[in-house]
């Protein structure tokens, strides 16, 4: 890791969940997270609505017939926090399911506590 590269901090099961995804999805999400670590942004990264600012981002990747998402935050100066990695199960449009949004909110609070405690 470079001096100007932020560390990745994985919250909850996010790392294990990413590791269970197809290799092509893992590579794409890994590249997006690396770009976030060096202060850049993947072209497919977009702001996750409902969090008030551009500090919470998501990457969406389609593979076979499934859709995968990785949500992370760059709000804090000391690290990039990976909040949630999951396969979208909802059949109701593109909206992120409420249980996933609730988990992301909880992990964002956890990230804030960790960032302030360091």
Short mmCIF file of C-alpha atoms in Angstrom, two decimals:
data_model
loop_
_atom_site.label_atom_id
_atom_site.label_comp_id
_atom_site.label_asym_id
_atom_site.label_seq_id
_atom_site.Cartn_x
_atom_site.Cartn_y
_atom_site.Cartn_z
CA UNK A 1 0.00 0.00 0.00
CA UNK A 2 1.23 3.41 -1.00
CA UNK A 3 1.52 6.30 1.49
CA UNK A 4 -1.36 8.14 -0.12
CA UNK A 5 -3.53 5.01 -0.46
CA UNK A 6 -6.28 4.72 2.15
CA UNK A 7 -6.75 1.33 3.82
CA UNK A 8 -9.92 -0.67 3.22
CA UNK A 9 -11.97 -1.52 6.27
CA UNK A 10 -14.52 -4.28 5.76
CA UNK A 11 -17.61 -4.09 7.95
CA UNK A 12 -19.75 -7.06 8.90
CA UNK A 13 -19.70 -9.89 6.37
CA UNK A 14 -18.91 -7.64 3.42
CA UNK A 15 -15.55 -9.29 2.66
CA UNK A 16 -16.94 -12.83 2.88
CA UNK A 17 -19.95 -11.85 0.80
CA UNK A 18 -17.70 -10.39 -1.90
CA UNK A 19 -15.54 -13.53 -1.87
CA UNK A 20 -18.64 -15.65 -2.56
CA UNK A 21 -19.46 -13.70 -5.75
CA UNK A 22 -18.34 -14.72 -9.26
CA UNK A 23 -14.67 -13.94 -10.01
CA UNK A 24 -15.55 -11.38 -12.71
CA UNK A 25 -17.71 -9.47 -10.22
CA UNK A 26 -14.97 -9.67 -7.58
CA UNK A 27 -12.45 -8.20 -10.02
CA UNK A 28 -14.70 -5.30 -11.00
CA UNK A 29 -15.60 -4.46 -7.39
CA UNK A 30 -11.97 -4.85 -6.33
CA UNK A 31 -10.88 -2.40 -9.03
CA UNK A 32 -13.56 0.11 -7.95
CA UNK A 33 -12.45 -0.17 -4.32
CA UNK A 34 -8.80 0.28 -5.32
CA UNK A 35 -9.70 3.46 -7.20
CA UNK A 36 -11.51 4.73 -4.10
CA UNK A 37 -8.41 4.00 -2.01
CA UNK A 38 -6.26 6.19 -4.23
CA UNK A 39 -8.80 9.02 -4.31
CA UNK A 40 -10.33 8.29 -7.69
CA UNK A 41 -13.74 7.01 -8.73
CA UNK A 42 -14.80 4.14 -10.97
CA UNK A 43 -16.83 5.28 -13.97
CA UNK A 44 -19.72 3.02 -12.88
CA UNK A 45 -19.72 4.25 -9.26
CA UNK A 46 -22.81 6.23 -8.38
CA UNK A 47 -24.14 7.93 -5.31
CA UNK A 48 -26.48 5.71 -3.30
CA UNK A 49 -29.66 7.70 -2.81
CA UNK A 50 -30.94 8.26 0.69
CA UNK A 51 -27.64 9.17 2.34
CA UNK A 52 -27.55 12.90 1.72
CA UNK A 53 -24.23 13.30 -0.03
CA UNK A 54 -21.82 11.73 -2.45
CA UNK A 55 -19.97 10.02 0.40
CA UNK A 56 -21.83 6.69 0.04
CA UNK A 57 -21.29 5.04 -3.33
CA UNK A 58 -22.38 1.84 -5.00
CA UNK A 59 -21.17 -0.25 -7.88
CA UNK A 60 -23.67 -2.44 -9.70
CA UNK A 61 -22.51 -5.38 -11.78
CA UNK A 62 -24.66 -7.77 -13.79
CA UNK A 63 -23.41 -11.32 -14.23
CA UNK A 64 -25.36 -14.08 -15.95
CA UNK A 65 -28.93 -13.39 -14.79
CA UNK A 66 -28.00 -11.87 -11.42
CA UNK A 67 -27.23 -8.35 -10.22
CA UNK A 68 -24.56 -7.72 -7.61
CA UNK A 69 -23.89 -4.57 -5.61
CA UNK A 70 -21.06 -3.26 -3.48
CA UNK A 71 -21.65 -0.24 -1.25
CA UNK A 72 -18.80 1.73 0.31
CA UNK A 73 -18.12 5.12 1.81
CA UNK A 74 -15.35 7.63 1.23
CA UNK A 75 -16.76 10.11 3.77
CA UNK A 76 -13.91 9.64 6.21
CA UNK A 77 -10.35 10.83 5.65
CA UNK A 78 -8.62 7.84 7.23
CA UNK A 79 -10.08 4.88 5.27
CA UNK A 80 -12.51 3.53 2.70
CA UNK A 81 -15.18 1.53 4.51
CA UNK A 82 -16.87 -1.32 2.63
CA UNK A 83 -20.40 -1.33 4.03
CA UNK A 84 -22.18 -4.12 2.16
CA UNK A 85 -21.73 -6.52 -0.76
CA UNK A 86 -24.77 -8.45 -1.90
CA UNK A 87 -26.70 -10.11 -4.68
CA UNK A 88 -29.89 -8.18 -5.32
CA UNK A 89 -32.85 -10.45 -4.69
CA UNK A 90 -35.74 -8.04 -5.07
CA UNK A 91 -37.85 -8.41 -8.17
CA UNK A 92 -39.43 -4.97 -7.71
CA UNK A 93 -37.46 -2.65 -9.99
CA UNK A 94 -33.98 -1.31 -9.34
CA UNK A 95 -34.61 0.01 -5.84
CA UNK A 96 -32.35 -1.34 -3.12
CA UNK A 97 -34.46 -3.51 -0.78
CA UNK A 98 -35.27 -2.00 2.64
CA UNK A 99 -33.42 -4.68 4.69
CA UNK A 100 -30.25 -3.94 2.71
CA UNK A 101 -30.70 -0.18 3.14
CA UNK A 102 -31.19 -0.66 6.90
CA UNK A 103 -28.00 -2.73 7.09
CA UNK A 104 -26.08 -0.10 5.11
CA UNK A 105 -27.29 2.63 7.49
CA UNK A 106 -26.23 0.58 10.53
CA UNK A 107 -22.79 -0.12 9.07
CA UNK A 108 -22.37 3.54 8.10
CA UNK A 109 -22.96 4.42 11.78
CA UNK A 110 -20.37 1.77 12.72
CA UNK A 111 -17.91 3.30 10.24
CA UNK A 112 -18.45 6.73 11.73
CA UNK A 113 -17.69 5.42 15.23
CA UNK A 114 -14.56 3.65 13.99
CA UNK A 115 -13.35 6.72 12.06
CA UNK A 116 -13.85 9.00 15.04
CA UNK A 117 -12.20 6.56 17.42
CA UNK A 118 -8.98 6.29 15.44
#
